[in-house]
Amino acid sequence: STQSTWDYFNLGFDYSHHYVQGWTIYQTDPLPPDANVTLEERNRLLGIEGCIWGEDVDQFNIDQRLWFRASLLSERLWTLSENLDIVNLNDTTRRVIQQRCKLLQRGINPSPYEDDDN
């Protein structure tokens, strides 16, 4: 379901404990064509929320658990549909890696990018 793909960042698992790869977040349409919303409601979409469960994170691991997937989520939401390529992820991979470098420069320690995330 869209909810389980979007909402959970912890350890790559959703509530039902199925592994959700990082790129699945990027490849999931936040408002799929079969969503029960009108065009007017679609046009009012201002943002999206990604949740992380607090019982699995603390001050020592929150950066590693959150930022890679949050980068993919924000990249997906703010990329215009006509510019979106969910098959060839080379440009997106480059941007996500650049974002990770920016976070590291700011003292935030996101998990490293790994090919098995796609």
PDB file of C-alpha atoms in Angstrom:
ATOM      1  CA  SER A   1       0.000   0.000   0.000  1.00  0.00           C
ATOM      2  CA  THR A   2       1.069   3.596  -0.461  1.00  0.00           C
ATOM      3  CA  GLN A   3       0.880   4.278   3.264  1.00  0.00           C
ATOM      4  CA  SER A   4       3.297   1.527   4.251  1.00  0.00           C
ATOM      5  CA  THR A   5       5.743   2.563   1.536  1.00  0.00           C
ATOM      6  CA  TRP A   6       5.743   6.251   2.430  1.00  0.00           C
ATOM      7  CA  ASP A   7       5.276   6.387   6.146  1.00  0.00           C
ATOM      8  CA  TYR A   8       8.003   4.294   7.672  1.00  0.00           C
ATOM      9  CA  PHE A   9      11.724   4.989   7.651  1.00  0.00           C
ATOM     10  CA  ASN A  10      12.797   2.708  10.507  1.00  0.00           C
ATOM     11  CA  LEU A  11      15.273   0.056   9.458  1.00  0.00           C
ATOM     12  CA  GLY A  12      13.659  -0.128   6.029  1.00  0.00           C
ATOM     13  CA  PHE A  13      10.649  -1.944   7.443  1.00  0.00           C
ATOM     14  CA  ASP A  14       7.023  -0.962   7.363  1.00  0.00           C
ATOM     15  CA  TYR A  15       4.505  -1.720  10.101  1.00  0.00           C
ATOM     16  CA  SER A  16       3.944  -5.242   8.803  1.00  0.00           C
ATOM     17  CA  HIS A  17       7.730  -5.813   8.996  1.00  0.00           C
ATOM     18  CA  HIS A  18       8.301  -6.228   5.277  1.00  0.00           C
ATOM     19  CA  TYR A  19      11.543  -4.723   4.050  1.00  0.00           C
ATOM     20  CA  VAL A  20      10.975  -1.535   2.026  1.00  0.00           C
ATOM     21  CA  GLN A  21      13.969  -0.689  -0.136  1.00  0.00           C
ATOM     22  CA  GLY A  22      14.949   2.956  -0.264  1.00  0.00           C
ATOM     23  CA  TRP A  23      14.201   3.303  -3.964  1.00  0.00           C
ATOM     24  CA  THR A  24      10.695   1.923  -3.440  1.00  0.00           C
ATOM     25  CA  ILE A  25       9.971   5.152  -1.592  1.00  0.00           C
ATOM     26  CA  TYR A  26      11.109   7.137  -4.634  1.00  0.00           C
ATOM     27  CA  GLN A  27       9.215   4.977  -7.116  1.00  0.00           C
ATOM     28  CA  THR A  28       5.889   5.201  -5.259  1.00  0.00           C
ATOM     29  CA  ASP A  29       3.466   7.857  -6.487  1.00  0.00           C
ATOM     30  CA  PRO A  30       2.253   9.922  -3.499  1.00  0.00           C
ATOM     31  CA  LEU A  31      -1.079  10.379  -5.268  1.00  0.00           C
ATOM     32  CA  PRO A  32      -1.537   7.430  -7.626  1.00  0.00           C
ATOM     33  CA  PRO A  33      -4.092   7.768 -10.424  1.00  0.00           C
ATOM     34  CA  ASP A  34      -6.475   5.418  -8.607  1.00  0.00           C
ATOM     35  CA  ALA A  35      -6.436   7.530  -5.411  1.00  0.00           C
ATOM     36  CA  ASN A  36      -9.913   8.648  -4.488  1.00  0.00           C
ATOM     37  CA  VAL A  37      -9.238  12.394  -4.768  1.00  0.00           C
ATOM     38  CA  THR A  38     -10.539  15.052  -7.104  1.00  0.00           C
ATOM     39  CA  LEU A  39      -8.335  17.197  -9.340  1.00  0.00           C
ATOM     40  CA  GLU A  40      -9.020  20.137  -7.021  1.00  0.00           C
ATOM     41  CA  GLU A  41      -7.828  18.076  -4.032  1.00  0.00           C
ATOM     42  CA  ARG A  42      -4.701  16.991  -5.935  1.00  0.00           C
ATOM     43  CA  ASN A  43      -3.884  20.627  -6.659  1.00  0.00           C
ATOM     44  CA  ARG A  44      -4.009  21.406  -2.944  1.00  0.00           C
ATOM     45  CA  LEU A  45      -1.236  18.940  -2.061  1.00  0.00           C
ATOM     46  CA  LEU A  46       1.360  21.053  -0.274  1.00  0.00           C
ATOM     47  CA  GLY A  47       3.627  18.429   1.225  1.00  0.00           C
ATOM     48  CA  ILE A  48       3.986  14.987   2.673  1.00  0.00           C
ATOM     49  CA  GLU A  49       5.092  13.520   5.970  1.00  0.00           C
ATOM     50  CA  GLY A  50       7.445  10.635   6.612  1.00  0.00           C
ATOM     51  CA  CYS A  51       7.348   9.097  10.076  1.00  0.00           C
ATOM     52  CA  ILE A  52       9.947   7.284  12.123  1.00  0.00           C
ATOM     53  CA  TRP A  53       9.053   5.274  15.202  1.00  0.00           C
ATOM     54  CA  GLY A  54      10.856   6.534  18.302  1.00  0.00           C
ATOM     55  CA  GLU A  55      11.301   3.202  20.056  1.00  0.00           C
ATOM     56  CA  ASP A  56      13.939   2.134  17.505  1.00  0.00           C
ATOM     57  CA  VAL A  57      15.974   5.339  17.444  1.00  0.00           C
ATOM     58  CA  ASP A  58      17.908   7.481  19.854  1.00  0.00           C
ATOM     59  CA  GLN A  59      20.366  10.361  19.679  1.00  0.00           C
ATOM     60  CA  PHE A  60      23.056   8.008  18.376  1.00  0.00           C
ATOM     61  CA  ASN A  61      21.297   6.467  15.376  1.00  0.00           C
ATOM     62  CA  ILE A  62      18.507   8.819  14.265  1.00  0.00           C
ATOM     63  CA  ASP A  63      20.625  10.415  11.521  1.00  0.00           C
ATOM     64  CA  GLN A  64      21.496   7.032  10.010  1.00  0.00           C
ATOM     65  CA  ARG A  65      17.892   5.844  10.120  1.00  0.00           C
ATOM     66  CA  LEU A  66      16.218   8.935   8.738  1.00  0.00           C
ATOM     67  CA  TRP A  67      18.151  11.009   6.217  1.00  0.00           C
ATOM     68  CA  PHE A  68      18.726   8.708   3.231  1.00  0.00           C
ATOM     69  CA  ARG A  69      15.052   7.813   3.010  1.00  0.00           C
ATOM     70  CA  ALA A  70      13.940  11.371   3.765  1.00  0.00           C
ATOM     71  CA  SER A  71      16.102  12.557   0.850  1.00  0.00           C
ATOM     72  CA  LEU A  72      14.386  10.090  -1.473  1.00  0.00           C
ATOM     73  CA  LEU A  73      10.961  11.079  -0.188  1.00  0.00           C
ATOM     74  CA  SER A  74      11.555  14.795  -0.707  1.00  0.00           C
ATOM     75  CA  GLU A  75      13.174  14.222  -4.108  1.00  0.00           C
ATOM     76  CA  ARG A  76      10.109  12.237  -5.197  1.00  0.00           C
ATOM     77  CA  LEU A  77       7.576  14.719  -3.943  1.00  0.00           C
ATOM     78  CA  TRP A  78       9.175  17.858  -5.356  1.00  0.00           C
ATOM     79  CA  THR A  79      10.201  16.466  -8.761  1.00  0.00           C
ATOM     80  CA  LEU A  80       7.744  17.517 -11.434  1.00  0.00           C
ATOM     81  CA  SER A  81       6.005  14.541 -13.022  1.00  0.00           C
ATOM     82  CA  GLU A  82       7.294  15.408 -16.492  1.00  0.00           C
ATOM     83  CA  ASN A  83      10.889  15.320 -15.149  1.00  0.00           C
ATOM     84  CA  LEU A  84      10.424  12.127 -13.168  1.00  0.00           C
ATOM     85  CA  ASP A  85      12.221   8.986 -14.315  1.00  0.00           C
ATOM     86  CA  ILE A  86      11.555   6.141 -11.886  1.00  0.00           C
ATOM     87  CA  VAL A  87      13.323   3.587 -14.090  1.00  0.00           C
ATOM     88  CA  ASN A  88      16.697   5.213 -14.796  1.00  0.00           C
ATOM     89  CA  LEU A  89      17.784   6.441 -11.375  1.00  0.00           C
ATOM     90  CA  ASN A  90      21.263   7.729 -12.313  1.00  0.00           C
ATOM     91  CA  ASP A  91      20.430  11.453 -11.972  1.00  0.00           C
ATOM     92  CA  THR A  92      18.491  10.875  -8.782  1.00  0.00           C
ATOM     93  CA  THR A  93      21.306   8.765  -7.337  1.00  0.00           C
ATOM     94  CA  ARG A  94      23.747  11.580  -8.069  1.00  0.00           C
ATOM     95  CA  ARG A  95      21.519  14.140  -6.324  1.00  0.00           C
ATOM     96  CA  VAL A  96      20.925  11.907  -3.304  1.00  0.00           C
ATOM     97  CA  ILE A  97      24.675  11.307  -2.932  1.00  0.00           C
ATOM     98  CA  GLN A  98      25.301  15.067  -3.236  1.00  0.00           C
ATOM     99  CA  GLN A  99      22.669  15.686  -0.562  1.00  0.00           C
ATOM    100  CA  ARG A 100      24.400  13.161   1.703  1.00  0.00           C
ATOM    101  CA  CYS A 101      27.689  15.054   1.243  1.00  0.00           C
ATOM    102  CA  LYS A 102      25.959  18.324   2.189  1.00  0.00           C
ATOM    103  CA  LEU A 103      24.539  16.711   5.322  1.00  0.00           C
ATOM    104  CA  LEU A 104      27.972  15.376   6.280  1.00  0.00           C
ATOM    105  CA  GLN A 105      29.456  18.858   5.851  1.00  0.00           C
ATOM    106  CA  ARG A 106      26.827  20.140   8.292  1.00  0.00           C
ATOM    107  CA  GLY A 107      27.690  17.518  10.904  1.00  0.00           C
ATOM    108  CA  ILE A 108      24.702  15.257  10.190  1.00  0.00           C
ATOM    109  CA  ASN A 109      25.626  11.595   9.689  1.00  0.00           C
ATOM    110  CA  PRO A 110      23.183   9.901   7.297  1.00  0.00           C
ATOM    111  CA  SER A 111      23.650   6.261   6.368  1.00  0.00           C
ATOM    112  CA  PRO A 112      25.947   5.695   3.397  1.00  0.00           C
ATOM    113  CA  TYR A 113      24.431   5.132   0.000  1.00  0.00           C
ATOM    114  CA  GLU A 114      24.502   1.449  -0.912  1.00  0.00           C
ATOM    115  CA  ASP A 115      23.510  -0.151  -4.204  1.00  0.00           C
ATOM    116  CA  ASP A 116      21.265  -2.642  -2.404  1.00  0.00           C
ATOM    117  CA  ASP A 117      19.024   0.269  -1.427  1.00  0.00           C
ATOM    118  CA  ASN A 118      17.763   0.392  -5.003  1.00  0.00           C
TER     119      ASN A 118
END
